[in-house]
Coordinates of C-alpha atoms in Angstrom, one line a residue:
X8 CA 30.2 23.8 -1.3
X9 CA 29.0 20.3 -0.2
X10 CA 27.9 20.2 3.3
X11 CA 28.8 17.4 5.9
X12 CA 26.3 15.9 8.0
X13 CA 26.3 13.9 11.1
X14 CA 24.7 10.5 10.7
X15 CA 23.7 10.7 14.5
X16 CA 21.7 13.9 13.8
X17 CA 20.3 12.7 10.7
X18 CA 18.9 9.4 12.7
X19 CA 17.2 11.8 15.6
X20 CA 15.3 13.9 13.3
X21 CA 14.0 10.8 11.6
X22 CA 13.1 9.8 15.1
X23 CA 11.7 12.8 16.5
X24 CA 9.3 13.1 13.2
X25 CA 8.0 9.3 13.3
X26 CA 7.5 9.9 17.2
X27 CA 6.0 13.4 16.5
X28 CA 7.8 14.9 19.9
X29 CA 10.8 15.7 21.3
X30 CA 9.8 13.4 24.5
X31 CA 8.7 10.4 22.5
X32 CA 12.1 10.4 20.6
X33 CA 14.1 10.8 23.8
X34 CA 12.3 7.5 25.2
X35 CA 12.7 5.9 22.2
X36 CA 16.5 6.5 21.8
X37 CA 17.1 6.2 25.6
X38 CA 18.4 9.8 25.5
X39 CA 17.8 12.9 27.8
X40 CA 14.9 15.4 26.5
X41 CA 17.6 18.3 26.0
X42 CA 20.0 16.2 24.2
X43 CA 17.4 15.4 21.3
X44 CA 16.4 19.1 21.4
X45 CA 20.0 20.2 21.1
X46 CA 20.7 17.3 18.4
X47 CA 17.7 19.0 16.2
X48 CA 18.9 22.6 16.6
X49 CA 22.4 21.6 15.5
X50 CA 21.1 20.0 12.6
X51 CA 18.9 22.6 11.6
X52 CA 21.7 25.0 12.2
X53 CA 23.8 22.9 9.5
X54 CA 21.3 23.0 7.3
X55 CA 20.2 26.7 7.8
X56 CA 16.3 26.1 7.7
X57 CA 13.8 25.4 10.3
X58 CA 13.1 21.9 9.9
X59 CA 10.2 21.5 12.6
X60 CA 8.0 24.4 14.2
X61 CA 7.8 23.6 17.5
X62 CA 6.6 27.4 18.9
X63 CA 3.3 27.4 21.6
X64 CA 3.1 23.9 21.8
X65 CA 2.8 22.9 18.1
X66 CA 4.7 20.4 16.3
X67 CA 4.6 21.0 12.4
X68 CA 7.2 19.7 10.3
X69 CA 8.1 21.8 7.5
X70 CA 7.9 21.6 3.8
X71 CA 12.2 21.7 4.3
X72 CA 11.7 19.2 7.0
X73 CA 9.6 16.9 5.3
X74 CA 12.0 16.8 2.3
X75 CA 14.7 15.8 4.6
X76 CA 12.8 12.8 6.3
X77 CA 12.0 11.3 3.0
X78 CA 15.7 11.4 1.9
X79 CA 16.8 10.1 5.7
X80 CA 14.0 7.4 5.6
X81 CA 15.5 6.1 2.2
X82 CA 19.4 6.0 3.8
X83 CA 18.0 4.1 6.7
X84 CA 16.1 1.6 4.2
X85 CA 19.8 1.3 2.8
X86 CA 21.7 0.8 5.8
X87 CA 19.2 -1.9 7.5
X88 CA 19.5 -3.7 4.0
X89 CA 23.2 -3.8 3.9
X90 CA 23.7 -7.1 6.1
X91 CA 21.8 -8.8 3.7
X92 CA 23.4 -7.7 0.6
X93 CA 27.2 -8.2 1.7
X94 CA 26.1 -11.5 2.8
X95 CA 24.8 -13.0 -0.2
X96 CA 27.0 -15.2 -1.7
X97 CA 27.4 -18.9 -2.4
X98 CA 26.1 -21.4 -4.2
X99 CA 22.8 -21.9 -1.6
X100 CA 20.5 -18.9 -2.2
X101 CA 19.7 -17.4 0.8
X102 CA 18.2 -13.8 1.9
X103 CA 14.8 -12.3 3.3
X104 CA 11.9 -11.2 0.7
X105 CA 9.8 -8.0 2.8
X106 CA 6.8 -7.6 0.7
X107 CA 3.9 -5.0 1.3
X108 CA 0.9 -5.5 -0.1
X109 CA -2.7 -3.9 -0.6
X110 CA -5.5 -5.9 1.4
X111 CA -6.8 -6.9 -1.6
X112 CA -4.5 -8.5 -3.5
X113 CA -5.3 -12.0 -5.0
X114 CA -3.0 -12.9 -7.1
X115 CA -2.6 -16.8 -8.1
X116 CA 0.6 -16.0 -10.0
X117 CA 2.3 -14.9 -6.7
X118 CA 0.8 -18.0 -4.9
X119 CA 2.6 -19.8 -7.6
X120 CA 5.7 -17.8 -7.5
X121 CA 6.2 -18.0 -3.9
X122 CA 5.3 -22.2 -3.6
X123 CA 8.2 -22.8 -6.4
X124 CA 10.5 -20.1 -5.1
X125 CA 10.6 -21.6 -1.6
X126 CA 10.7 -25.4 -3.2
X127 CA 13.7 -24.2 -4.8
X128 CA 15.3 -22.4 -2.1
X129 CA 14.5 -23.5 1.3
X130 CA 16.6 -21.0 2.7
X131 CA 14.6 -17.7 1.8
X132 CA 12.7 -16.2 4.6
X133 CA 10.0 -14.5 3.9
X134 CA 7.5 -11.5 5.4
X135 CA 4.5 -9.9 4.3
X136 CA 2.8 -6.6 5.3
X137 CA -0.7 -5.6 4.2
X138 CA -1.2 -2.0 4.6
X139 CA -3.2 1.5 2.4
X140 CA -1.8 1.8 -1.4
X141 CA 0.0 4.6 -0.6
X142 CA 1.6 3.1 2.5
X143 CA 3.2 0.6 0.4
X144 CA 4.2 3.1 -2.3
X145 CA 6.0 4.7 0.6
X146 CA 7.6 1.4 2.4
X147 CA 9.4 1.0 -1.5
X148 CA 10.4 4.3 -1.8
X149 CA 12.0 4.4 1.5
X150 CA 13.6 0.6 0.6
X151 CA 12.0 -0.7 3.8
X152 CA 10.2 -3.2 1.4
X153 CA 11.7 -5.6 -1.4
X154 CA 9.0 -4.8 -3.7
X155 CA 5.3 -3.9 -3.4
X156 CA 1.6 -4.8 -5.0
X157 CA -0.7 -2.1 -4.8
X158 CA -3.2 0.2 -6.4
X159 CA -1.8 3.1 -8.0
X160 CA -3.4 6.9 -8.6
X161 CA -0.2 9.0 -9.7
X162 CA 3.3 7.5 -10.4
X163 CA 6.3 8.5 -8.5
X164 CA 9.4 9.6 -10.7
X165 CA 11.6 7.4 -8.3
X166 CA 9.9 4.0 -8.8
X167 CA 9.1 1.9 -11.6
X168 CA 5.7 0.0 -12.3
X169 CA 4.6 -3.0 -14.0
X170 CA 1.1 -4.0 -14.4
X171 CA 0.3 -7.3 -12.8
X172 CA -3.3 -7.4 -13.2
X173 CA -6.7 -5.7 -13.9
X174 CA -9.7 -6.5 -11.8
X175 CA -13.1 -5.2 -12.0
X176 CA -15.3 -4.2 -8.8
X177 CA -19.4 -4.5 -8.8
X178 CA -21.6 -3.5 -6.0
X179 CA -22.6 -6.2 -3.2
X180 CA -25.0 -6.4 -0.2
X181 CA -25.2 -9.0 2.4
X182 CA -28.1 -11.3 3.3
X183 CA -30.2 -9.1 5.6
X184 CA -30.1 -6.6 2.9
X185 CA -33.4 -5.7 1.6
X186 CA -32.1 -5.6 -2.0
X187 CA -30.5 -9.4 -1.2
X188 CA -31.8 -12.3 -3.8
X189 CA -33.4 -9.9 -5.6
X190 CA -33.0 -10.3 -9.8
X191 CA -33.4 -7.7 -12.6
X192 CA -32.1 -4.6 -11.2
X193 CA -30.7 -1.1 -12.2
X194 CA -28.4 1.2 -11.0
X195 CA -31.8 3.3 -10.4
X196 CA -32.6 1.1 -8.0
X197 CA -29.1 1.9 -6.3
X198 CA -29.6 5.4 -5.8
X199 CA -30.7 6.0 -2.6
X200 CA -29.1 3.0 -1.1
X201 CA -26.8 3.5 2.2
X202 CA -23.3 2.8 0.9
X203 CA -20.1 1.2 2.4
X204 CA -16.9 1.7 0.4
X205 CA -12.8 1.9 0.5
X206 CA -11.1 5.3 1.9
X207 CA -9.6 5.9 -1.9
X208 CA -13.3 5.8 -3.2
X209 CA -12.9 9.4 -4.2
X210 CA -12.7 10.8 -8.1
X211 CA -9.1 12.3 -6.9
X212 CA -8.0 8.5 -5.7
X213 CA -7.1 5.1 -6.6
X214 CA -10.8 3.8 -6.8
X215 CA -11.7 7.0 -9.3
X216 CA -13.6 4.2 -11.5
X217 CA -16.0 3.5 -9.0
X218 CA -16.3 7.2 -7.7
X219 CA -17.3 8.2 -11.3
X220 CA -19.6 5.0 -11.6
X221 CA -21.5 6.9 -8.4
X222 CA -21.6 10.1 -9.3
X223 CA -22.5 9.4 -13.1
X224 CA -25.3 7.3 -12.0
X225 CA -26.7 9.9 -9.4
X226 CA -25.7 7.2 -6.5
X227 CA -26.5 9.9 -3.5
X228 CA -27.1 7.7 -0.4
X229 CA -25.3 8.1 2.2
X230 CA -21.4 6.8 2.8
X231 CA -22.1 5.0 6.3
X232 CA -18.7 3.2 7.0
X233 CA -15.0 3.4 5.0
X234 CA -12.4 1.4 5.5
X235 CA -8.9 1.2 3.8
X236 CA -9.0 -2.7 3.9
X237 CA -11.1 -5.0 2.2
X238 CA -11.8 -7.4 5.0
X239 CA -13.4 -4.8 7.0
X240 CA -15.3 -3.2 3.8
X241 CA -16.7 -6.4 3.1
X242 CA -17.4 -7.2 7.3
X243 CA -19.4 -4.0 6.6
X244 CA -21.6 -4.8 3.8
X245 CA -21.9 -8.4 4.9
X246 CA -23.3 -6.8 8.2
X247 CA -26.0 -4.8 6.3
X248 CA -24.8 -1.6 6.9
X249 CA -25.3 -0.8 3.3
X250 CA -24.1 -1.4 -0.1
X251 CA -20.4 -1.3 -1.7
X252 CA -18.1 -2.3 -4.0
X253 CA -16.0 -5.4 -3.8
X254 CA -13.4 -6.9 -6.6
X255 CA -15.7 -9.7 -8.2
X256 CA -13.3 -12.4 -8.4
X257 CA -12.2 -12.1 -4.8
X258 CA -15.1 -12.3 -3.3
X259 CA -16.6 -15.0 -5.7
X260 CA -16.7 -17.8 -3.8
X261 CA -18.6 -15.9 -0.7
X262 CA -21.0 -15.2 -3.8
X263 CA -21.7 -18.7 -4.6
X264 CA -22.1 -19.7 -1.1
X265 CA -24.7 -17.0 -0.4
X266 CA -22.7 -14.7 1.7
X267 CA -23.2 -11.5 -1.0
X268 CA -25.6 -11.1 -3.1
X269 CA -24.0 -9.2 -6.8
X270 CA -25.6 -5.9 -7.7
X271 CA -25.7 -3.8 -11.3
X272 CA -24.1 -3.3 -13.1
X273 CA -23.6 -6.3 -14.7
X274 CA -21.9 -5.3 -17.8
X275 CA -18.8 -3.3 -17.8
X276 CA -18.2 -3.0 -14.4
X277 CA -15.3 -0.4 -12.9
X278 CA -11.7 -1.6 -13.8
X279 CA -9.0 -1.0 -11.4
X280 CA -5.2 -2.1 -12.4
X281 CA -2.8 -3.7 -9.9
X282 CA 0.9 -3.0 -10.1
X283 CA 4.1 -4.6 -9.1
X284 CA 6.3 -1.4 -7.8
X285 CA 9.9 -1.4 -7.4
X286 CA 12.6 0.8 -6.4
X287 CA 15.6 1.0 -9.3
X288 CA 18.0 2.9 -6.8
X289 CA 17.8 -0.1 -4.2
X290 CA 20.2 -2.7 -4.3
X291 CA 18.4 -5.6 -4.4
X292 CA 19.9 -9.2 -3.1
X293 CA 19.7 -12.2 -5.3
X294 CA 16.7 -13.7 -3.7
X295 CA 14.9 -10.4 -3.9
X296 CA 16.1 -10.1 -7.8
X297 CA 15.5 -13.3 -8.4
X298 CA 11.8 -13.6 -7.2
X299 CA 11.1 -10.6 -8.9
X300 CA 12.0 -12.2 -12.2
X301 CA 10.3 -14.9 -11.4
X302 CA 7.3 -13.1 -10.6
X303 CA 7.3 -11.0 -13.6
X304 CA 8.2 -13.8 -16.2
X305 CA 4.8 -15.2 -15.4
X306 CA 3.6 -12.3 -17.2
X307 CA 4.6 -13.6 -20.2
X308 CA 1.8 -16.3 -20.0
X309 CA -1.0 -13.4 -20.7
X310 CA -2.1 -12.0 -23.7
X311 CA -1.7 -8.6 -23.2
X312 CA 1.4 -8.9 -20.9
X313 CA -1.1 -9.0 -17.8
X314 CA -3.9 -11.0 -16.9
X315 CA -7.6 -9.8 -16.3
X316 CA -10.1 -10.9 -14.0
X317 CA -13.9 -10.6 -14.2

């Protein structure tokens, strides 16, 4: 027998999870706390399961609650998109592109696609958010993003992935570091150096190739700082806190200007693939559909169907 759920209860539950408290949800929804608490209890009664463990001052979303929250997020995203999809008609292409990117995305074909698309369709508007790759995927999954461009460790079965390009990571140091300007170094020279890196520089995460190289070469220097954003990792390296990995093609101009110094390995550096992530369950507007087609068509010019940067 199919259950009938009250959308207002689902929306209230979503806000409770995002605010991580009944009080926060009540303030956001402009409701009284008892009303929010009662809405949660009614939803739990309808479902027949505890969604949030809130005994003795705890606030922990249960496994059933997390599953429901992810479904609610997807529904919310679809509802927010209704106005764009329903008004998507006429000869003049209109609409809004909401892109979510990882912080290190430097991809000239994307820049070219934006330039040409804006010139051909001046009524289309754009919004770009920068986040960790995990958050980018989450935004695409919940239909908050037109598409995402990011690193991918594990593929979600509900999403589609198209490799855009392969970049290579090198180790770098800043001008005040004692290795700056030194040539003919080997990986052995880096083994005891303090290290700066990305939060995903783990054997089980998206920058696993970098972590594998560090492990294989016995680079056991203290990790003194981490960040999920390339700009901040670069800042920390440039400030001399330690050596660290950066995409070679992204920081080439800084290297040429003497702001960074490339360290070994000079041959076969770790390779990382960057993907276009889309949600096949999402009803795309014409602007979104045409832009994605425009972008992916550029991959036809690449020898292997994707670009490779040194």
